[in-house]
XYZ file of C-alpha atoms in Angstrom:
304
model
C 4.295 -19.792 13.611
C 4.281 -19.560 9.843
C 2.303 -16.907 8.005
C 1.345 -17.718 4.409
C 1.718 -14.918 1.891
C -1.513 -13.025 1.896
C -3.064 -14.421 5.114
C -6.255 -12.870 6.416
C -4.273 -11.124 9.136
C -2.600 -8.770 6.702
C -3.993 -9.411 3.239
C -5.723 -6.659 1.350
C -9.002 -7.274 -0.478
C -8.892 -8.038 -4.157
C -9.832 -5.091 -6.314
C -10.415 -1.925 -4.323
C -13.183 -0.561 -6.501
C -15.697 -0.523 -3.632
C -13.769 2.589 -2.617
C -13.253 5.814 -4.480
C -11.120 5.417 -7.607
C -7.754 3.926 -6.696
C -5.755 6.803 -8.125
C -7.708 9.228 -5.931
C -7.741 7.282 -2.660
C -4.240 5.886 -2.761
C -2.652 9.223 -3.566
C -3.546 10.123 0.037
C -3.506 13.813 -0.863
C -6.792 14.513 0.867
C -8.080 18.043 1.050
C -9.986 19.158 4.107
C -13.529 17.873 4.543
C -14.771 21.460 4.257
C -13.062 21.899 0.885
C -14.397 18.562 -0.359
C -17.885 19.592 0.774
C -17.704 22.848 -1.177
C -16.396 21.147 -4.296
C -19.052 18.445 -4.037
C -21.818 21.052 -3.808
C -20.410 22.720 -6.935
C -20.814 19.430 -8.813
C -17.414 17.771 -8.359
C -18.381 14.082 -8.410
C -14.904 12.856 -7.405
C -14.854 15.138 -4.365
C -18.327 13.947 -3.395
C -17.452 10.263 -3.485
C -14.240 10.856 -1.556
C -16.041 12.928 1.089
C -18.771 10.301 1.504
C -16.167 7.529 1.792
C -14.210 9.384 4.457
C -17.356 10.256 6.428
C -18.519 6.630 6.257
C -15.219 5.161 7.456
C -13.954 7.949 9.699
C -10.635 8.115 7.861
C -9.127 11.520 8.555
C -12.437 12.953 9.768
C -14.993 12.214 12.474
C -17.268 9.456 11.181
C -20.699 10.811 10.313
C -22.875 8.198 8.550
C -25.832 10.589 8.275
C -23.690 13.214 6.541
C -22.228 10.516 4.287
C -25.734 9.405 3.328
C -26.746 12.986 2.477
C -23.625 13.296 0.330
C -24.493 10.101 -1.531
C -28.042 11.406 -2.031
C -26.587 14.562 -3.574
C -24.415 12.429 -5.855
C -27.471 10.521 -6.994
C -29.184 13.789 -7.937
C -26.088 15.118 -9.692
C -25.675 11.918 -11.716
C -29.364 11.376 -12.474
C -29.431 13.162 -15.847
C -25.857 12.421 -16.861
C -25.651 10.096 -19.882
C -23.602 7.010 -19.193
C -23.615 4.983 -22.402
C -20.361 6.603 -23.581
C -18.907 7.647 -20.209
C -17.218 4.859 -18.257
C -16.779 6.912 -15.095
C -20.442 7.946 -14.959
C -21.583 4.366 -15.572
C -19.208 3.159 -12.872
C -20.427 5.761 -10.357
C -24.097 5.024 -11.025
C -23.480 1.288 -10.781
C -21.868 1.577 -7.348
C -24.592 3.833 -5.957
C -27.313 1.381 -6.934
C -25.324 -1.771 -6.165
C -24.453 -0.757 -2.591
C -27.594 1.269 -1.923
C -25.631 4.449 -1.240
C -27.937 7.453 -0.894
C -31.084 5.374 -1.287
C -32.295 1.852 -1.853
C -30.197 -0.682 -3.676
C -31.547 -1.343 -7.167
C -29.994 -4.536 -8.605
C -31.668 -4.080 -12.007
C -30.264 -0.583 -12.510
C -26.891 -1.643 -11.132
C -26.774 -4.511 -13.634
C -27.548 -2.140 -16.527
C -24.796 0.254 -15.482
C -22.255 -2.517 -14.835
C -22.953 -3.919 -18.302
C -22.122 -0.510 -19.726
C -18.968 -0.509 -17.584
C -17.843 -3.819 -19.068
C -18.249 -2.505 -22.591
C -16.616 0.870 -21.931
C -13.776 -0.461 -19.779
C -13.045 -3.064 -22.448
C -12.779 -0.320 -25.063
C -10.428 1.688 -22.844
C -8.424 -1.426 -21.954
C -7.923 -2.151 -25.657
C -6.430 1.353 -25.925
C -3.925 0.547 -23.154
C -5.650 2.209 -20.176
C -4.267 0.201 -17.245
C -6.832 1.521 -14.744
C -9.695 0.443 -17.007
C -7.974 -2.921 -17.496
C -7.781 -3.420 -13.737
C -11.435 -2.484 -13.238
C -12.524 -4.760 -16.065
C -10.755 -7.640 -14.332
C -12.686 -6.782 -11.154
C -16.019 -6.890 -12.985
C -15.251 -10.335 -14.388
C -13.934 -11.591 -11.048
C -16.998 -10.469 -9.073
C -19.534 -11.259 -11.815
C -20.806 -7.678 -12.096
C -22.472 -6.797 -15.370
C -22.467 -10.437 -16.463
C -21.276 -13.886 -15.496
C -18.211 -14.498 -13.369
C -15.236 -15.415 -15.515
C -12.032 -16.243 -13.654
C -10.033 -16.743 -16.834
C -11.025 -13.338 -18.229
C -10.312 -11.739 -14.856
C -6.836 -13.294 -14.818
C -6.184 -12.192 -18.399
C -6.996 -8.536 -17.793
C -5.453 -8.497 -14.338
C -2.194 -9.828 -15.760
C -2.213 -7.067 -18.400
C -2.699 -4.430 -15.708
C -0.029 -5.970 -13.496
C 2.508 -6.264 -16.320
C 1.897 -2.590 -17.139
C 3.298 -1.662 -13.711
C 0.071 -0.874 -11.823
C 1.101 -1.668 -8.258
C -2.318 -2.585 -6.871
C -2.831 -4.901 -9.864
C 0.492 -6.562 -9.013
C -0.712 -7.153 -5.459
C -4.066 -8.478 -6.663
C -2.214 -10.809 -9.041
C -0.192 -12.066 -6.083
C -3.395 -12.915 -4.207
C -5.017 -14.567 -7.229
C -2.051 -16.800 -8.005
C -1.181 -17.640 -4.384
C -4.707 -18.727 -3.486
C -5.695 -20.098 -6.899
C -8.608 -17.689 -7.208
C -8.436 -17.411 -10.986
C -8.594 -21.138 -11.650
C -4.994 -22.148 -11.039
C -2.332 -21.685 -8.383
C 1.281 -20.733 -8.987
C 3.148 -19.597 -5.875
C 6.382 -18.994 -7.748
C 4.640 -16.618 -10.136
C 2.812 -15.030 -7.195
C 6.145 -14.318 -5.522
C 7.402 -12.735 -8.750
C 4.497 -10.288 -8.871
C 4.912 -9.504 -5.186
C 8.570 -8.677 -5.779
C 7.564 -6.440 -8.707
C 5.190 -4.561 -6.403
C 7.858 -4.280 -3.709
C 10.236 -2.685 -6.237
C 7.583 -0.581 -7.954
C 8.650 3.028 -7.557
C 7.196 4.001 -10.913
C 4.125 5.427 -9.197
C 5.171 7.635 -6.260
C 1.535 8.272 -5.344
C 1.139 4.606 -4.446
C 4.125 4.128 -2.179
C 1.799 2.943 0.614
C 1.073 -0.160 -1.461
C 4.734 -0.599 -2.343
C 5.486 -0.600 1.395
C 2.782 -3.230 1.959
C 4.414 -5.418 -0.690
C 7.823 -4.914 0.944
C 6.349 -5.952 4.298
C 4.987 -9.137 2.770
C 8.316 -9.850 1.099
C 9.943 -9.628 4.508
C 7.471 -12.072 6.048
C 7.903 -14.517 3.171
C 11.701 -14.423 3.485
C 11.542 -14.987 7.254
C 9.214 -17.971 6.875
C 10.585 -19.374 3.606
C 7.285 -19.032 1.749
C 7.747 -18.917 -2.017
C 11.464 -18.405 -1.440
C 14.322 -19.701 0.701
C 14.457 -18.781 4.374
C 16.705 -15.756 4.859
C 16.920 -13.757 8.061
C 18.944 -11.102 6.262
C 16.521 -10.691 3.354
C 13.566 -10.655 5.717
C 15.162 -7.973 7.871
C 16.127 -5.877 4.846
C 12.610 -5.909 3.373
C 11.068 -5.041 6.731
C 13.539 -2.195 7.190
C 12.749 -0.849 3.727
C 8.995 -1.020 4.363
C 9.523 0.714 7.706
C 11.438 3.462 5.909
C 8.305 4.102 3.840
C 6.179 4.360 6.977
C 4.791 0.829 7.380
C 4.198 0.549 11.133
C 3.739 -3.236 11.303
C 7.026 -3.711 9.430
C 8.783 -1.378 11.836
C 7.476 -3.304 14.850
C 8.556 -6.631 13.344
C 11.997 -5.216 12.555
C 12.414 -4.004 16.135
C 11.517 -7.462 17.388
C 14.191 -8.952 15.128
C 16.761 -6.548 16.554
C 16.416 -8.356 19.865
C 17.639 -11.579 18.237
C 20.561 -10.146 16.266
C 24.086 -9.388 17.254
C 25.369 -5.844 16.798
C 27.453 -6.890 13.806
C 24.407 -8.505 12.146
C 22.321 -5.403 12.747
C 24.958 -3.203 11.114
C 25.315 -5.574 8.153
C 21.564 -5.804 7.559
C 21.041 -2.069 7.999
C 23.754 -1.307 5.435
C 22.065 -3.692 2.990
C 18.724 -1.918 3.502
C 20.366 1.480 3.054
C 21.850 0.341 -0.278
C 18.467 -0.759 -1.660
C 17.421 1.094 -4.791
C 14.070 0.414 -6.509
C 14.379 -1.138 -9.917
C 12.011 1.280 -11.596
C 12.255 5.013 -12.069
C 9.134 7.198 -11.996
C 7.003 7.186 -15.131
C 7.249 10.173 -17.396
C 4.628 12.661 -16.318
C 4.299 11.284 -12.779
C 4.453 13.943 -10.065
C 7.688 13.988 -8.061
C 7.545 12.089 -4.758
C 6.274 14.170 -1.857
C 6.373 13.503 1.880
C 5.196 9.972 2.557
C 1.855 9.549 4.321
C 0.946 6.150 5.725
C -2.435 4.684 4.681
C -5.338 5.269 7.049
C -5.794 2.669 9.781
C -7.820 -0.279 8.566
C -7.548 0.712 4.892
C -6.484 -2.766 3.838
C -8.867 -4.604 6.149
C -12.139 -3.475 4.564
C -14.067 -6.376 3.054
C -14.201 -6.715 -0.724
C -17.464 -6.922 -2.617
């Protein structure tokens, strides 16, 4: 049975900004809940949001919605007097608290005011080349937060973020182009961005997303979606994703082993072993550490 690229069974939601900041969550370098609690009480906003997210979802800790709610309430108090008109992160944090009703009642009017500030501030940062701000600005336009929905503007800023090498922007671009969510559909271009994400080793912290892209590349090659059918290419991509800890890719690769001769297995395994990512780490990026797979269900959470 064919699986289109980005089917509901394994697609990730567009724009992960319902979560903690991407660069924090996807680094997967979580401190203990006790350490996050202490840092949050000392005023560390990032630690507080991460702790509340983990307690809400049960990722790496025992789920405790009541504790998560108390943490969000503390964040509301800590952010209450912080000016936001010139601080994109503060505006973004306040907007999410009031939009989702974290730590209190949802307040659409306040959320709108803060999201409007986010649009202005993220646009300023995007004009200075900040790829994270560019990605978030695309999300605001796509979801119609802080103003009207604008698919063309979302595609424009998302393309800038994706072309800059931001791996989750490359995956979002794949979804947008494959499903025509930005106003037009281009499966060939979608496959190009997916391949960029699969080869994107410029950001070692985000190798979980690179592995997801490699898994999708394998499925596309096996089914001939956006490319020609190739058992070898499909096997190689699955093997590479499995090397980076992608469990679903490893299971699919094992299933393929049952269909291959010993000589084919050796040939395909040698090809996977010879794979080298096209990009080297960015200057200033931390060296790759031990790979940690993403928490279960990380990609399945619904978007806004």
